[in-house]
Coordinates of C-alpha atoms in Angstrom, one line a residue:
L1 CA 80.7 -8.8 159.6
S2 CA 80.8 -12.1 157.7
E3 CA 80.2 -11.9 154.0
S4 CA 76.7 -13.3 154.3
S5 CA 75.8 -10.9 157.1
E6 CA 77.3 -8.0 155.2
A7 CA 75.2 -8.8 152.2
K8 CA 72.0 -8.8 154.3
V9 CA 73.0 -5.5 156.0
M10 CA 73.8 -3.9 152.7
E11 CA 70.5 -5.0 151.3
E12 CA 68.7 -3.3 154.2
I13 CA 70.8 -0.1 153.9
R14 CA 69.9 0.1 150.2
R15 CA 66.3 -0.4 150.9
F16 CA 65.9 2.3 153.6
L17 CA 68.5 5.0 152.9
P18 CA 67.4 7.7 150.5
G19 CA 69.5 7.9 147.4
S20 CA 71.4 4.7 148.2
S21 CA 70.0 3.0 145.1
K22 CA 71.0 5.7 142.7
A23 CA 74.0 4.5 140.8
P24 CA 76.7 7.2 140.4
R25 CA 78.3 7.7 137.0
R26 CA 81.4 5.7 136.5
I27 CA 84.7 7.4 135.9
G28 CA 86.5 5.2 133.4
Q29 CA 85.0 2.3 131.6
A30 CA 87.5 -0.5 132.1
A31 CA 86.7 -3.5 134.2
G32 CA 88.1 -3.1 137.7
T33 CA 87.2 0.6 138.0
L34 CA 85.2 2.2 140.8
D35 CA 82.0 4.2 140.7
V36 CA 82.9 7.7 141.5
V37 CA 81.1 11.1 141.5
V38 CA 83.1 14.2 142.5
E39 CA 80.9 17.1 143.4
K40 CA 81.5 20.5 145.1
E41 CA 80.6 19.5 148.7
A42 CA 81.0 15.7 148.6
V43 CA 82.5 12.8 146.7
C44 CA 80.5 9.5 146.1
I45 CA 82.7 6.4 145.9
E46 CA 80.9 3.1 145.3
G47 CA 77.6 4.7 146.4
Y48 CA 79.0 6.1 149.7
W49 CA 78.9 9.9 150.0
I50 CA 81.9 11.5 151.9
A51 CA 82.3 15.2 152.7
R52 CA 84.9 16.7 150.4
G53 CA 88.1 18.1 151.9
P54 CA 90.0 21.3 150.8
K55 CA 92.5 19.7 148.5
E56 CA 92.2 19.3 144.7
I57 CA 91.1 15.9 143.5
D58 CA 92.7 14.3 140.5
A59 CA 90.3 11.4 140.3
Q60 CA 91.5 10.1 136.9
R61 CA 95.1 9.8 138.1
L62 CA 94.1 8.3 141.5
L63 CA 91.9 5.7 139.8
A64 CA 94.6 4.9 137.2
D65 CA 97.0 4.2 140.1
F66 CA 94.6 2.1 142.1
C67 CA 94.3 -1.7 141.4
V68 CA 90.7 -2.7 142.0
T69 CA 90.5 -6.4 142.9
E70 CA 87.4 -7.9 144.5
S71 CA 89.0 -8.1 147.9
A72 CA 90.2 -4.5 147.6
R73 CA 86.7 -3.4 146.6
R74 CA 85.2 -5.3 149.5
N75 CA 87.6 -3.8 152.0
L76 CA 87.3 -0.3 150.4
R77 CA 83.5 -0.5 150.8
K78 CA 83.9 -1.3 154.5
I79 CA 86.1 1.8 155.0
L80 CA 83.7 3.9 153.0
R81 CA 80.8 2.8 155.0
C82 CA 82.6 3.9 158.2
V83 CA 83.6 7.4 156.9
S84 CA 80.5 8.2 154.9
G85 CA 77.6 10.4 155.9
G86 CA 78.4 14.1 155.6
K87 CA 80.3 16.4 157.9
V88 CA 79.5 14.8 161.2
V89 CA 82.4 13.9 163.4
R90 CA 83.0 10.1 163.1
P91 CA 84.5 7.9 165.8
P92 CA 88.0 6.6 165.2
I93 CA 88.2 3.5 163.1
L94 CA 90.3 0.5 164.0
L95 CA 91.5 -1.6 161.0
E96 CA 93.0 -5.0 161.8
G97 CA 94.7 -7.3 159.5
P98 CA 98.1 -8.8 158.5
T99 CA 101.0 -6.5 157.7
G100 CA 101.0 -5.6 154.0
A101 CA 97.3 -6.3 153.4
G102 CA 96.7 -2.7 152.2
K103 CA 94.9 -1.1 155.1
T104 CA 97.0 2.1 155.1
S105 CA 96.9 2.3 151.3
L106 CA 93.1 2.1 151.2
V107 CA 92.8 4.9 153.8
K108 CA 95.3 7.1 151.9
F109 CA 93.4 6.4 148.7
V110 CA 90.0 7.4 150.2
A111 CA 91.6 10.5 151.7
A112 CA 93.1 11.6 148.4
M113 CA 89.9 10.8 146.5
T114 CA 87.9 13.0 148.9
G115 CA 90.4 15.9 149.0
H116 CA 91.7 15.3 152.5
D117 CA 95.3 15.3 153.8
C118 CA 96.4 12.0 155.4
V119 CA 99.2 11.8 157.9
R120 CA 100.7 8.5 158.7
I121 CA 102.5 8.0 162.1
N122 CA 104.3 4.8 162.4
N123 CA 104.6 3.1 165.8
H124 CA 107.2 0.8 167.3
E125 CA 108.0 -0.5 170.8
H126 CA 110.2 2.6 171.4
T127 CA 107.7 5.2 170.3
D128 CA 107.6 8.2 172.6
L129 CA 104.7 10.5 173.1
Q130 CA 106.9 13.4 172.0
E131 CA 107.0 11.9 168.6
Y132 CA 103.2 12.5 168.4
I133 CA 102.8 15.7 170.4
G134 CA 106.0 17.5 169.9
Q135 CA 109.0 18.7 172.0
H136 CA 111.0 21.7 173.0
V137 CA 113.9 22.4 170.6
Y138 CA 116.6 25.0 170.3
D139 CA 116.1 27.4 167.4
H140 CA 119.0 29.9 167.0
G141 CA 119.7 29.8 170.7
V142 CA 116.0 30.2 171.7
L143 CA 114.1 27.3 173.3
K144 CA 110.7 26.8 171.7
F145 CA 108.1 24.1 171.4
E146 CA 107.8 22.4 168.1
E147 CA 104.5 20.6 167.5
G148 CA 104.6 17.0 166.5
P149 CA 102.8 15.4 163.5
L150 CA 99.6 14.5 165.4
V151 CA 99.1 18.0 166.7
K152 CA 99.8 19.5 163.3
A153 CA 97.4 17.1 161.7
C154 CA 94.7 17.9 164.2
R155 CA 95.0 21.6 163.7
A156 CA 94.8 21.1 159.9
G157 CA 91.8 18.8 160.0
A158 CA 93.8 16.0 158.3
W159 CA 93.1 12.3 158.5
V160 CA 95.5 10.4 160.7
V161 CA 96.7 6.8 160.4
L162 CA 98.3 5.5 163.5
D163 CA 100.1 2.6 161.9
E164 CA 101.1 -0.5 163.9
L165 CA 99.3 1.0 167.0
N166 CA 99.6 -2.4 168.7
L167 CA 103.3 -1.8 169.0
A168 CA 103.0 1.5 170.8
P169 CA 103.8 1.6 174.6
S170 CA 100.9 2.1 177.0
E171 CA 102.2 5.6 177.9
V172 CA 101.6 6.6 174.3
L173 CA 98.1 5.2 174.2
E174 CA 97.3 6.9 177.5
G175 CA 98.6 10.2 176.1
I176 CA 96.4 10.1 173.0
N177 CA 93.3 8.6 174.7
R178 CA 91.4 11.9 174.9
L179 CA 91.7 12.3 171.2
L180 CA 90.3 8.9 170.5
D181 CA 87.4 9.1 172.9
D182 CA 84.3 11.4 172.8
N183 CA 86.3 14.5 173.8
R184 CA 88.2 14.6 170.5
E185 CA 90.9 16.8 172.0
I186 CA 94.5 16.5 172.9
H187 CA 96.2 18.3 175.7
I188 CA 99.8 19.6 175.2
A189 CA 101.2 19.7 178.8
E190 CA 104.4 21.5 177.7
T191 CA 102.4 24.6 176.5
N192 CA 99.3 24.0 178.6
T193 CA 97.1 24.2 175.5
T194 CA 94.3 21.9 174.2
V195 CA 93.8 21.2 170.5

């Protein structure tokens, strides 16, 4: 959304959503901090509630390491709006922008602030589907299937960042398509299993 449209939409959200006008307590008092509330089941960042993951959260350390500029806050709120709303399964989120703009850093920050693991998988023009899914390897003379980072992350319920996805070959995109659509599953042909 453009900034003017975003302001109008946010005004409507605050008007109609229960609890959206309640200001959470602020952790830290310095200018450039974020409004954060860490509770047992959820974490509220800048007014957006996100289901809490299984990891410990060190909010003070994370906030101390995060530089809050106005553009970072604006982009952070856009990501928070996409992932907020409880334990419902959210559709995949596509973040576009120039290299080095902080997209991956923002996602990793939100994941850490909400107690979720975040796995980053980098793509390039030679990325192979085996780098995502896994491959057969020899282990002490025995051939076995070793799962790749995408399968491990799916099993663990971790957040996944598919970085530079535009560089991945079409075979890779076709191979992970079922994970990104409504099925939310990935088939491992080598073991004939679905995760």
